[in-house]
Tab-separated table of C-alpha atoms in Angstrom:
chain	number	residue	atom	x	y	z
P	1336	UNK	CA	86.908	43.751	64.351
P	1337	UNK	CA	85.027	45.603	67.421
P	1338	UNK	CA	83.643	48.649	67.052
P	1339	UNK	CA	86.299	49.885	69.684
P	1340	UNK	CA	89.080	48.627	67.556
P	1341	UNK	CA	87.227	49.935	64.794
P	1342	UNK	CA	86.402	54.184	66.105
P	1343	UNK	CA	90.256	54.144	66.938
P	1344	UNK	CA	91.953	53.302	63.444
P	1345	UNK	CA	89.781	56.337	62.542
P	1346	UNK	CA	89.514	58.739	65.932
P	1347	UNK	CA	93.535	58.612	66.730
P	1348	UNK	CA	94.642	59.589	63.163
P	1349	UNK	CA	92.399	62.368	63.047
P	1350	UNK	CA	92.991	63.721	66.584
P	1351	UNK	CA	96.716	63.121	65.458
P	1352	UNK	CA	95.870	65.258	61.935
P	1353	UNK	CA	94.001	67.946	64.578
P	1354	UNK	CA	96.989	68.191	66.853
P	1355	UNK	CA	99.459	68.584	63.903
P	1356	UNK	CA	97.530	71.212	62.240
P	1357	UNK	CA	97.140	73.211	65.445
P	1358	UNK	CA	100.858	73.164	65.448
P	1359	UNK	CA	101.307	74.796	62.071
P	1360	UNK	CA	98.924	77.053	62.662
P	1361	UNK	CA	101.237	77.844	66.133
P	1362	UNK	CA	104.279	77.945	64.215
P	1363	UNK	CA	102.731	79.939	61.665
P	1364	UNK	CA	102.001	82.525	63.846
P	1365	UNK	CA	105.383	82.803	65.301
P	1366	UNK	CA	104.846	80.246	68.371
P	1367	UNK	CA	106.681	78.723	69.783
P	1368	UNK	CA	108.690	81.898	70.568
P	1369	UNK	CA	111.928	82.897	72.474
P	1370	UNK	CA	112.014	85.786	74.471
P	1371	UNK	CA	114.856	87.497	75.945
P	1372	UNK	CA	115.263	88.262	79.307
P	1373	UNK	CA	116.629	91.382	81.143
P	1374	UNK	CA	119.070	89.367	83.066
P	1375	UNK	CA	120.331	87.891	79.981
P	1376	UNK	CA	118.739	84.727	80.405
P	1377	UNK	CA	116.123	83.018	77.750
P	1378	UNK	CA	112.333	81.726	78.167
P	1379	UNK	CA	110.625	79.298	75.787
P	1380	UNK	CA	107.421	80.694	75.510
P	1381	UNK	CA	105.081	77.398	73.734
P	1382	UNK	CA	102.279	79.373	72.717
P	1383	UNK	CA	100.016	82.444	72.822
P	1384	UNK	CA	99.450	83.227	76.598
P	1385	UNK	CA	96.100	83.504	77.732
P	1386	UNK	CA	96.202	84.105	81.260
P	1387	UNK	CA	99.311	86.604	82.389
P	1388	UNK	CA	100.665	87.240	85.948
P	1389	UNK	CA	102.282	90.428	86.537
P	1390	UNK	CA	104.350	90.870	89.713
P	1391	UNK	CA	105.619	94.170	89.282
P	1392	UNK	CA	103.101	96.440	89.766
P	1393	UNK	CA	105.118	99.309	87.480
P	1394	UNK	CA	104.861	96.402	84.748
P	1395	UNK	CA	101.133	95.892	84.538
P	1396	UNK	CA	100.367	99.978	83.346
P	1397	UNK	CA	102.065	98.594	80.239
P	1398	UNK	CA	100.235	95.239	80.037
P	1399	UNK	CA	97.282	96.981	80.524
P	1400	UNK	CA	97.663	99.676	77.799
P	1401	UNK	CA	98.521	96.966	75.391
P	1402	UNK	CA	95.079	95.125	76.193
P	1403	UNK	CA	97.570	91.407	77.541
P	1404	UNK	CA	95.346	89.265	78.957
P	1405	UNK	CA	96.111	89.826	82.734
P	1406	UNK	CA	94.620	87.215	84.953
P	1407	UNK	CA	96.154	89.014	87.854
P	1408	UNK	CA	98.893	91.377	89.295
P	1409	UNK	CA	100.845	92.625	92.272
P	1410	UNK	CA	99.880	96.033	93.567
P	1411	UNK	CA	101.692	98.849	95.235
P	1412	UNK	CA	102.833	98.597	99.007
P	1413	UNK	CA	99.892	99.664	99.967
P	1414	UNK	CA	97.726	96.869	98.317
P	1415	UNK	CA	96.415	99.112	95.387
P	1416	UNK	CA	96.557	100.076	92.156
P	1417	UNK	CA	98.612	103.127	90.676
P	1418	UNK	CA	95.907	105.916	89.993
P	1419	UNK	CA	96.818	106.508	87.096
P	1420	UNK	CA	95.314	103.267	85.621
P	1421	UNK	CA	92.967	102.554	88.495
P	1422	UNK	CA	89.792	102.403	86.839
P	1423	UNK	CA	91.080	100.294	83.559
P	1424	UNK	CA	92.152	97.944	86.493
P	1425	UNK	CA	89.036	97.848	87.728
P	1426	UNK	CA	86.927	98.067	84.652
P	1427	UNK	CA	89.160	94.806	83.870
P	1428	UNK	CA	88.266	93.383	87.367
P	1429	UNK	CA	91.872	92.511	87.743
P	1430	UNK	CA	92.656	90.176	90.282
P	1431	UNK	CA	94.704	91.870	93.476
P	1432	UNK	CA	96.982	89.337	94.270
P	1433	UNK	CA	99.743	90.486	96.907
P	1434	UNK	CA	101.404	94.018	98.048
P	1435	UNK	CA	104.773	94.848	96.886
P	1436	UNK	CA	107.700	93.180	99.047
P	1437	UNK	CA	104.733	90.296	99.610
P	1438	UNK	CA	104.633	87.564	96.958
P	1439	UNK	CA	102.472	84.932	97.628
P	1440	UNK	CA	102.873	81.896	95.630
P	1441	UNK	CA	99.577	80.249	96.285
P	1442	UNK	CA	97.630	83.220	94.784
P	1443	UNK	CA	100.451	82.680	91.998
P	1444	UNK	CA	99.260	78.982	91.767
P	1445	UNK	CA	95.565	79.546	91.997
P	1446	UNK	CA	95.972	82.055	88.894
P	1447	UNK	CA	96.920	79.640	86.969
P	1448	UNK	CA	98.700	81.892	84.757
P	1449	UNK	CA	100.512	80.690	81.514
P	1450	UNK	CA	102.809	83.430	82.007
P	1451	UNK	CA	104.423	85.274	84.433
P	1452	UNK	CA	106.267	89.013	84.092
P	1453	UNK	CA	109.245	89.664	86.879
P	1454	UNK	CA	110.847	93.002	86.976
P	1455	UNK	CA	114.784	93.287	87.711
P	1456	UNK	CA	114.562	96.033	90.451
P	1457	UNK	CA	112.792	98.402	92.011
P	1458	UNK	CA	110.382	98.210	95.121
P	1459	UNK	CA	108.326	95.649	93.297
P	1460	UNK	CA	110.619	93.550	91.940
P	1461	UNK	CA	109.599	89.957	92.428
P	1462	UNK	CA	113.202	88.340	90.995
P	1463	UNK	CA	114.023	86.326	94.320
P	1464	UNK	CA	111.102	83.859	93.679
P	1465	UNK	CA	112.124	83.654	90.249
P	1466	UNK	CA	113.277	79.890	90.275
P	1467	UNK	CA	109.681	79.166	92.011
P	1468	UNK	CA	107.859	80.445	89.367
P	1469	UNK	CA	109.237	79.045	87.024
P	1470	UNK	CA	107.718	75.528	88.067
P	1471	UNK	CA	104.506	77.237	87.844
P	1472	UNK	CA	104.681	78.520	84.261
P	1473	UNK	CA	107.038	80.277	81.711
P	1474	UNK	CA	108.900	83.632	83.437
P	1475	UNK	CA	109.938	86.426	81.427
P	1476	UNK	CA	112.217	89.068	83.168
P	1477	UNK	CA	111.814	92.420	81.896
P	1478	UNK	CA	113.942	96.238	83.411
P	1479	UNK	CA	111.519	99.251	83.287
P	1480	UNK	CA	113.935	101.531	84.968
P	1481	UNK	CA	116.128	101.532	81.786
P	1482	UNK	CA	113.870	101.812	79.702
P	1483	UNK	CA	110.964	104.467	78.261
P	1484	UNK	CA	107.162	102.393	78.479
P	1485	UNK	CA	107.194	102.570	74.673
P	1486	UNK	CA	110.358	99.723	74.826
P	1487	UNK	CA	108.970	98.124	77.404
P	1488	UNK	CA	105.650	97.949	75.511
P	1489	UNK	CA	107.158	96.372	72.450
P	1490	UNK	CA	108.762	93.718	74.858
P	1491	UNK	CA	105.625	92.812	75.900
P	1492	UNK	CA	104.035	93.484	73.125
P	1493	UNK	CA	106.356	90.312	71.770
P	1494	UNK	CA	105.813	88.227	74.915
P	1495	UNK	CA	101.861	88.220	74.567
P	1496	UNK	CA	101.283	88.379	70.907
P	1497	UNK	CA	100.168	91.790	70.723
P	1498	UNK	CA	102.968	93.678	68.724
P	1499	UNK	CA	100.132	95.317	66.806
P	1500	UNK	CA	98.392	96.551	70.018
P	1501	UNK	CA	101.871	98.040	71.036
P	1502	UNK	CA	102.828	99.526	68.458
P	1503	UNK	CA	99.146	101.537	67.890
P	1504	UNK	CA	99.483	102.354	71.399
P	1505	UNK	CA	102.696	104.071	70.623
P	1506	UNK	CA	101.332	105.563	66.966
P	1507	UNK	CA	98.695	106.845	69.175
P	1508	UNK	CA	100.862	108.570	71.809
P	1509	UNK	CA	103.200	109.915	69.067
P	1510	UNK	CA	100.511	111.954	67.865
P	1511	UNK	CA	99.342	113.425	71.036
P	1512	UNK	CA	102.946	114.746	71.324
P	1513	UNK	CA	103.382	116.054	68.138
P	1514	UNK	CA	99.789	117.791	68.622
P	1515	UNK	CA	101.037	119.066	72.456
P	1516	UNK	CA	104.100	120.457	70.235
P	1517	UNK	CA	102.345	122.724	68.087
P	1518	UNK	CA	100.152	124.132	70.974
P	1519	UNK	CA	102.798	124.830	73.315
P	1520	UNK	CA	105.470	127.776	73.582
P	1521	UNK	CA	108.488	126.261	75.393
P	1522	UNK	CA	109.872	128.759	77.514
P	1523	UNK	CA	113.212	130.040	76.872
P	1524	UNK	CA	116.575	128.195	78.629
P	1525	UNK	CA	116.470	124.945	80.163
P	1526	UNK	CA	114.235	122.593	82.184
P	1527	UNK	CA	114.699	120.152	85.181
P	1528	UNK	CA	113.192	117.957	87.339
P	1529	UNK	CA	113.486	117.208	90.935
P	1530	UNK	CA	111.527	115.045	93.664
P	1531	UNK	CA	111.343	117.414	95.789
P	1532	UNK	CA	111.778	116.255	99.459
P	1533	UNK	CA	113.138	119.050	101.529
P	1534	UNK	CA	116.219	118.942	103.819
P	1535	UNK	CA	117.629	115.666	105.374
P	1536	UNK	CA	117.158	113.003	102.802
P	1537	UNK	CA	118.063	112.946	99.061
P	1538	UNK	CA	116.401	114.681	96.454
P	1539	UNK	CA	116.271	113.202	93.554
P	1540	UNK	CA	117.199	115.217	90.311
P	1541	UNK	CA	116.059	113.376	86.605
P	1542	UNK	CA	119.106	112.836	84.242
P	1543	UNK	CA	118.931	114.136	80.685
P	1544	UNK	CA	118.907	110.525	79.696
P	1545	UNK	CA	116.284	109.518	81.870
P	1546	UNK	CA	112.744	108.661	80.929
P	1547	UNK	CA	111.110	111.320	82.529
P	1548	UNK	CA	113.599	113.916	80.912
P	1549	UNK	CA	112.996	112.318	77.321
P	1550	UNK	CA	109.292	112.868	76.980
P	1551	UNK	CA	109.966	116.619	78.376
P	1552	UNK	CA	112.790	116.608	75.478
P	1553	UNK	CA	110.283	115.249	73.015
P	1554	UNK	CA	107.826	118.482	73.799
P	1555	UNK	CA	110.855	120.482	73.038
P	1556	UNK	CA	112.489	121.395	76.446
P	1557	UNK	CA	116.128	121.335	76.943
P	1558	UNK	CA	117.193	119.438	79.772
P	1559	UNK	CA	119.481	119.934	82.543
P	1560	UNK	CA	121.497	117.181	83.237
P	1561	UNK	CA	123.056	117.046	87.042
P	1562	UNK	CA	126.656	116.540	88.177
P	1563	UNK	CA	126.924	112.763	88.570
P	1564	UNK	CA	129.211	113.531	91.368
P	1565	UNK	CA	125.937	114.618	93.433
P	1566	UNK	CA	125.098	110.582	93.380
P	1567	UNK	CA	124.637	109.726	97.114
P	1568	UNK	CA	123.173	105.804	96.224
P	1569	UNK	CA	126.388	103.175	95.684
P	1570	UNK	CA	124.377	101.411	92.917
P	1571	UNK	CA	124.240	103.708	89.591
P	1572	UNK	CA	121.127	105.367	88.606
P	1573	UNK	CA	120.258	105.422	84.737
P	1574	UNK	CA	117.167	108.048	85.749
P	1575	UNK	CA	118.323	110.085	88.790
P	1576	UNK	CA	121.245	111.619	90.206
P	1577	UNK	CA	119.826	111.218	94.304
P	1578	UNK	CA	121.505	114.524	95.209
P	1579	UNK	CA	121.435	115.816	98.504
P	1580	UNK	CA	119.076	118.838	99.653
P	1581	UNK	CA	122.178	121.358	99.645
P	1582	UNK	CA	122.980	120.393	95.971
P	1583	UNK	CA	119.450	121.614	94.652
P	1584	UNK	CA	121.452	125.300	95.362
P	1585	UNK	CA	123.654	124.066	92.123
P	1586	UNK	CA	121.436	123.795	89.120
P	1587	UNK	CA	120.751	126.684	86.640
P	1588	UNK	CA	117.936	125.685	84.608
P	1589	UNK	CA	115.358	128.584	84.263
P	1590	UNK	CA	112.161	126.415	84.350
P	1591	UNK	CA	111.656	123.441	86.913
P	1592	UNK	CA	109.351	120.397	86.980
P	1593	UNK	CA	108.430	118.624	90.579
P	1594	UNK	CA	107.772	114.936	90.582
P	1595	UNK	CA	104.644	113.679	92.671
P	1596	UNK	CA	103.928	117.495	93.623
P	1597	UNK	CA	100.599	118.542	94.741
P	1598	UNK	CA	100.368	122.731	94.484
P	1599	UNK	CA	101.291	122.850	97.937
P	1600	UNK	CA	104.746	121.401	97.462
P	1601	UNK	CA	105.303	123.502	94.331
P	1602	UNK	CA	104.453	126.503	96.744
P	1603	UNK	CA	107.087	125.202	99.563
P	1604	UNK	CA	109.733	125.099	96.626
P	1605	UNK	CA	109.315	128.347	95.766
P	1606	UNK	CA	109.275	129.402	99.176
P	1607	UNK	CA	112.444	127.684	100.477
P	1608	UNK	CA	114.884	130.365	101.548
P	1609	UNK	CA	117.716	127.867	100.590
P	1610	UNK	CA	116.317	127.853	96.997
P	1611	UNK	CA	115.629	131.750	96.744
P	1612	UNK	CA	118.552	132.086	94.372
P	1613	UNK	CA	117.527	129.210	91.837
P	1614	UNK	CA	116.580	130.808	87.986
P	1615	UNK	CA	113.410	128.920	88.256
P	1616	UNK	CA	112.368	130.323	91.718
P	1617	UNK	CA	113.641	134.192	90.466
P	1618	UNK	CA	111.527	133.229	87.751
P	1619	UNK	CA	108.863	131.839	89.049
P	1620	UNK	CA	108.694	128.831	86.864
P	1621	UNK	CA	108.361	126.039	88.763
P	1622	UNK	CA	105.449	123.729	88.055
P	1623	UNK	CA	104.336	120.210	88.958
P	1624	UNK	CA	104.975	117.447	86.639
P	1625	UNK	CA	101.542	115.414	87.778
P	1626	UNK	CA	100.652	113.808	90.648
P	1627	UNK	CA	100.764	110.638	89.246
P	1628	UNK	CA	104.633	111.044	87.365
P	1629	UNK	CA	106.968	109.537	89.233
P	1630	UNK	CA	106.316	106.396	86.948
P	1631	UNK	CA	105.764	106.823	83.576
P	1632	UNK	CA	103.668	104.481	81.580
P	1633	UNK	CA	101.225	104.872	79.126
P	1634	UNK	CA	98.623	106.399	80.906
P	1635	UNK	CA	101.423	108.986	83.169
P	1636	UNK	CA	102.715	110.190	80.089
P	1637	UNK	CA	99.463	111.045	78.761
P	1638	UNK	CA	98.832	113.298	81.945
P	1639	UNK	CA	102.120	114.731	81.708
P	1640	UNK	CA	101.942	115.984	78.514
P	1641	UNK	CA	98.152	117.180	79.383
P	1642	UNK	CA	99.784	119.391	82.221
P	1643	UNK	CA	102.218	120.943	79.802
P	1644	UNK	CA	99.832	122.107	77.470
P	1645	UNK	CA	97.576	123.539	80.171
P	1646	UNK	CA	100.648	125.413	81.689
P	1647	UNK	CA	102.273	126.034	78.310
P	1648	UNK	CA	99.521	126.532	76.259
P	1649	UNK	CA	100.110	129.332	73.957
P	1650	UNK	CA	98.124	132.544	73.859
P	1651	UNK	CA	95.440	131.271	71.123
P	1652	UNK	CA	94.868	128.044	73.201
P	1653	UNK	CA	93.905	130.476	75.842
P	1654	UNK	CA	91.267	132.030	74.108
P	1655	UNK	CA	93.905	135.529	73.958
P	1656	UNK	CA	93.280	137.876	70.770
């Protein structure tokens, strides 16, 4: 017998024995593993993923709290990341791949990602190239407008193999709202929150069910919820009622929030002489919900509830007597 004929009766078996016991050890750990899709589809996922592509930029705040191995990810429309995550992006030295509304499927190619995250809707959703990548690797759809990030992190968290990563995440955020909770005095009547836009093109108003209006909810503000009726989109909105400007005249909540809004947009709402007679203006409690709020993720909720406590802080967390 050769020596060639003699290594293989020995080499094959064990690379055979190898192979197997990798598989076990797969299967063991709960590859490989179905996940289902937002669109009510199902992906095979074969094993542990090790290189991720995110194409919704609104997606990868979440893949990033949860520590997924992103080997690269759409950004915004204007080819960068959202701020509030910008420099664990770049601590990361995640890989830019295209603007939102731009896929490229080369860059998706030269990634050579082992799995790739599609949103349902929203400015970044990627879902018309779904079939093509889906020859490049396995494709998970996921919604984050119906959603809070703490769902959407457990999705993920299920995709990539790090449930436990999620679900400290979320521990960890629990805590930091029930702390904000005892150092806050919630000011009496009910909240709101608008995206505040001025006359001639919709402004936005949160529903009670929305994300945004649950973490105010969990701080222990009563929401507002808007007339549906106000809805000026055709397609129903789980977050927002898009009212028009003269429908802002209608709510009655004595304390309002403001999306995206710099001081100097706070000041214009108070200032509007259509909005003179809102209880929040007569009271002057209108207040910005962050800069950074109009998505909330991980890292947006934590500066939301850090501007609550700063503007609800009660007298002792002042320093008062």
């Amino acid at each position: 017998m050769s020596k060639t004929n003699l290594l293989s009766r020995f080499i094959m078996p064990l690379a055979l024995l190898l192979l197997a016991f990798q598989g076990q050890a797969q299967a063991a750990e709960g590859w490989p593993r179905e996940f289902k899709n937002a669109d009510g589809t199902t992906t095979s996922i074969p094993a542990q993923p090790k290189r991720v592509l995110s194409t919704s930029v609104t997606v990868t705040g979440t893949l990033l709290a949860i520590d997924a191995p992103l080997a690269g990810s759409a950004t915004g429309s204007n080819n960068d990341w959202y701020a509030q995550w910008d420099s664990v992006a770049k601590a990361k030295k995640l890989e830019k791949l295209w603007p939102a509304g731009s896929v490229d499927l080369e860059q998706a190619y030269a990634v050579a990602p082992d799995l790739i995250v599609v949103s349902t809707g929203g400015a970044d959703s990627a879902k018309a190239q779904l079939a093509e990548f889906r020859k490049i690797a396995p494709t998970i759809v996921v919604d984050y407008g119906g959603q809070t990030w703490q769902k959407l992190a457990e999705k993920l968290g299920v995709a990539t193999g790090h449930e436990q990563n999620a679900a400290a995440r979320i521990a960890e955020f629990d805590q930091t709202v029930q702390q904000a909770r005892a150092k806050i005095s919630v000011p009496p009547g009910k909240a709101n929150i608008i995206s505040f836009n001025g006359a001639g093109i919709p402004n936005p108003i949160a529903t009670a069910r929305g994300v945004h209006s649950r973490l105010l909810a969990s701080l222990g503000f009563t929401m507002e919820d808007p007339n549906p009726a106000w809805q000026t989109t055709i397609k129903a909105q789980n977050d927002f009622v898009w009212a028009t400007y003269e429908n802002l005249t209608q709510l009655t909540a004595e304390t309002s929030f403001l999306l995206r809004a710099p001081q100097e947009r706070v000041d214009a709402f108070l200032h509007d002489p259509m909005l003179a007679n809102l209880p929040s203006v007569k009271s002057r409690r209108v207040y910005s919900l962050g800069i950074n709020s109009f998505r909330v993720d991980y890292y947006s909720a934590n500066e939301i509830v850090r501007d609550v406590v700063k503007n609800f802080a009660k007298p002792a967390e002042n320093g008062a007597q």
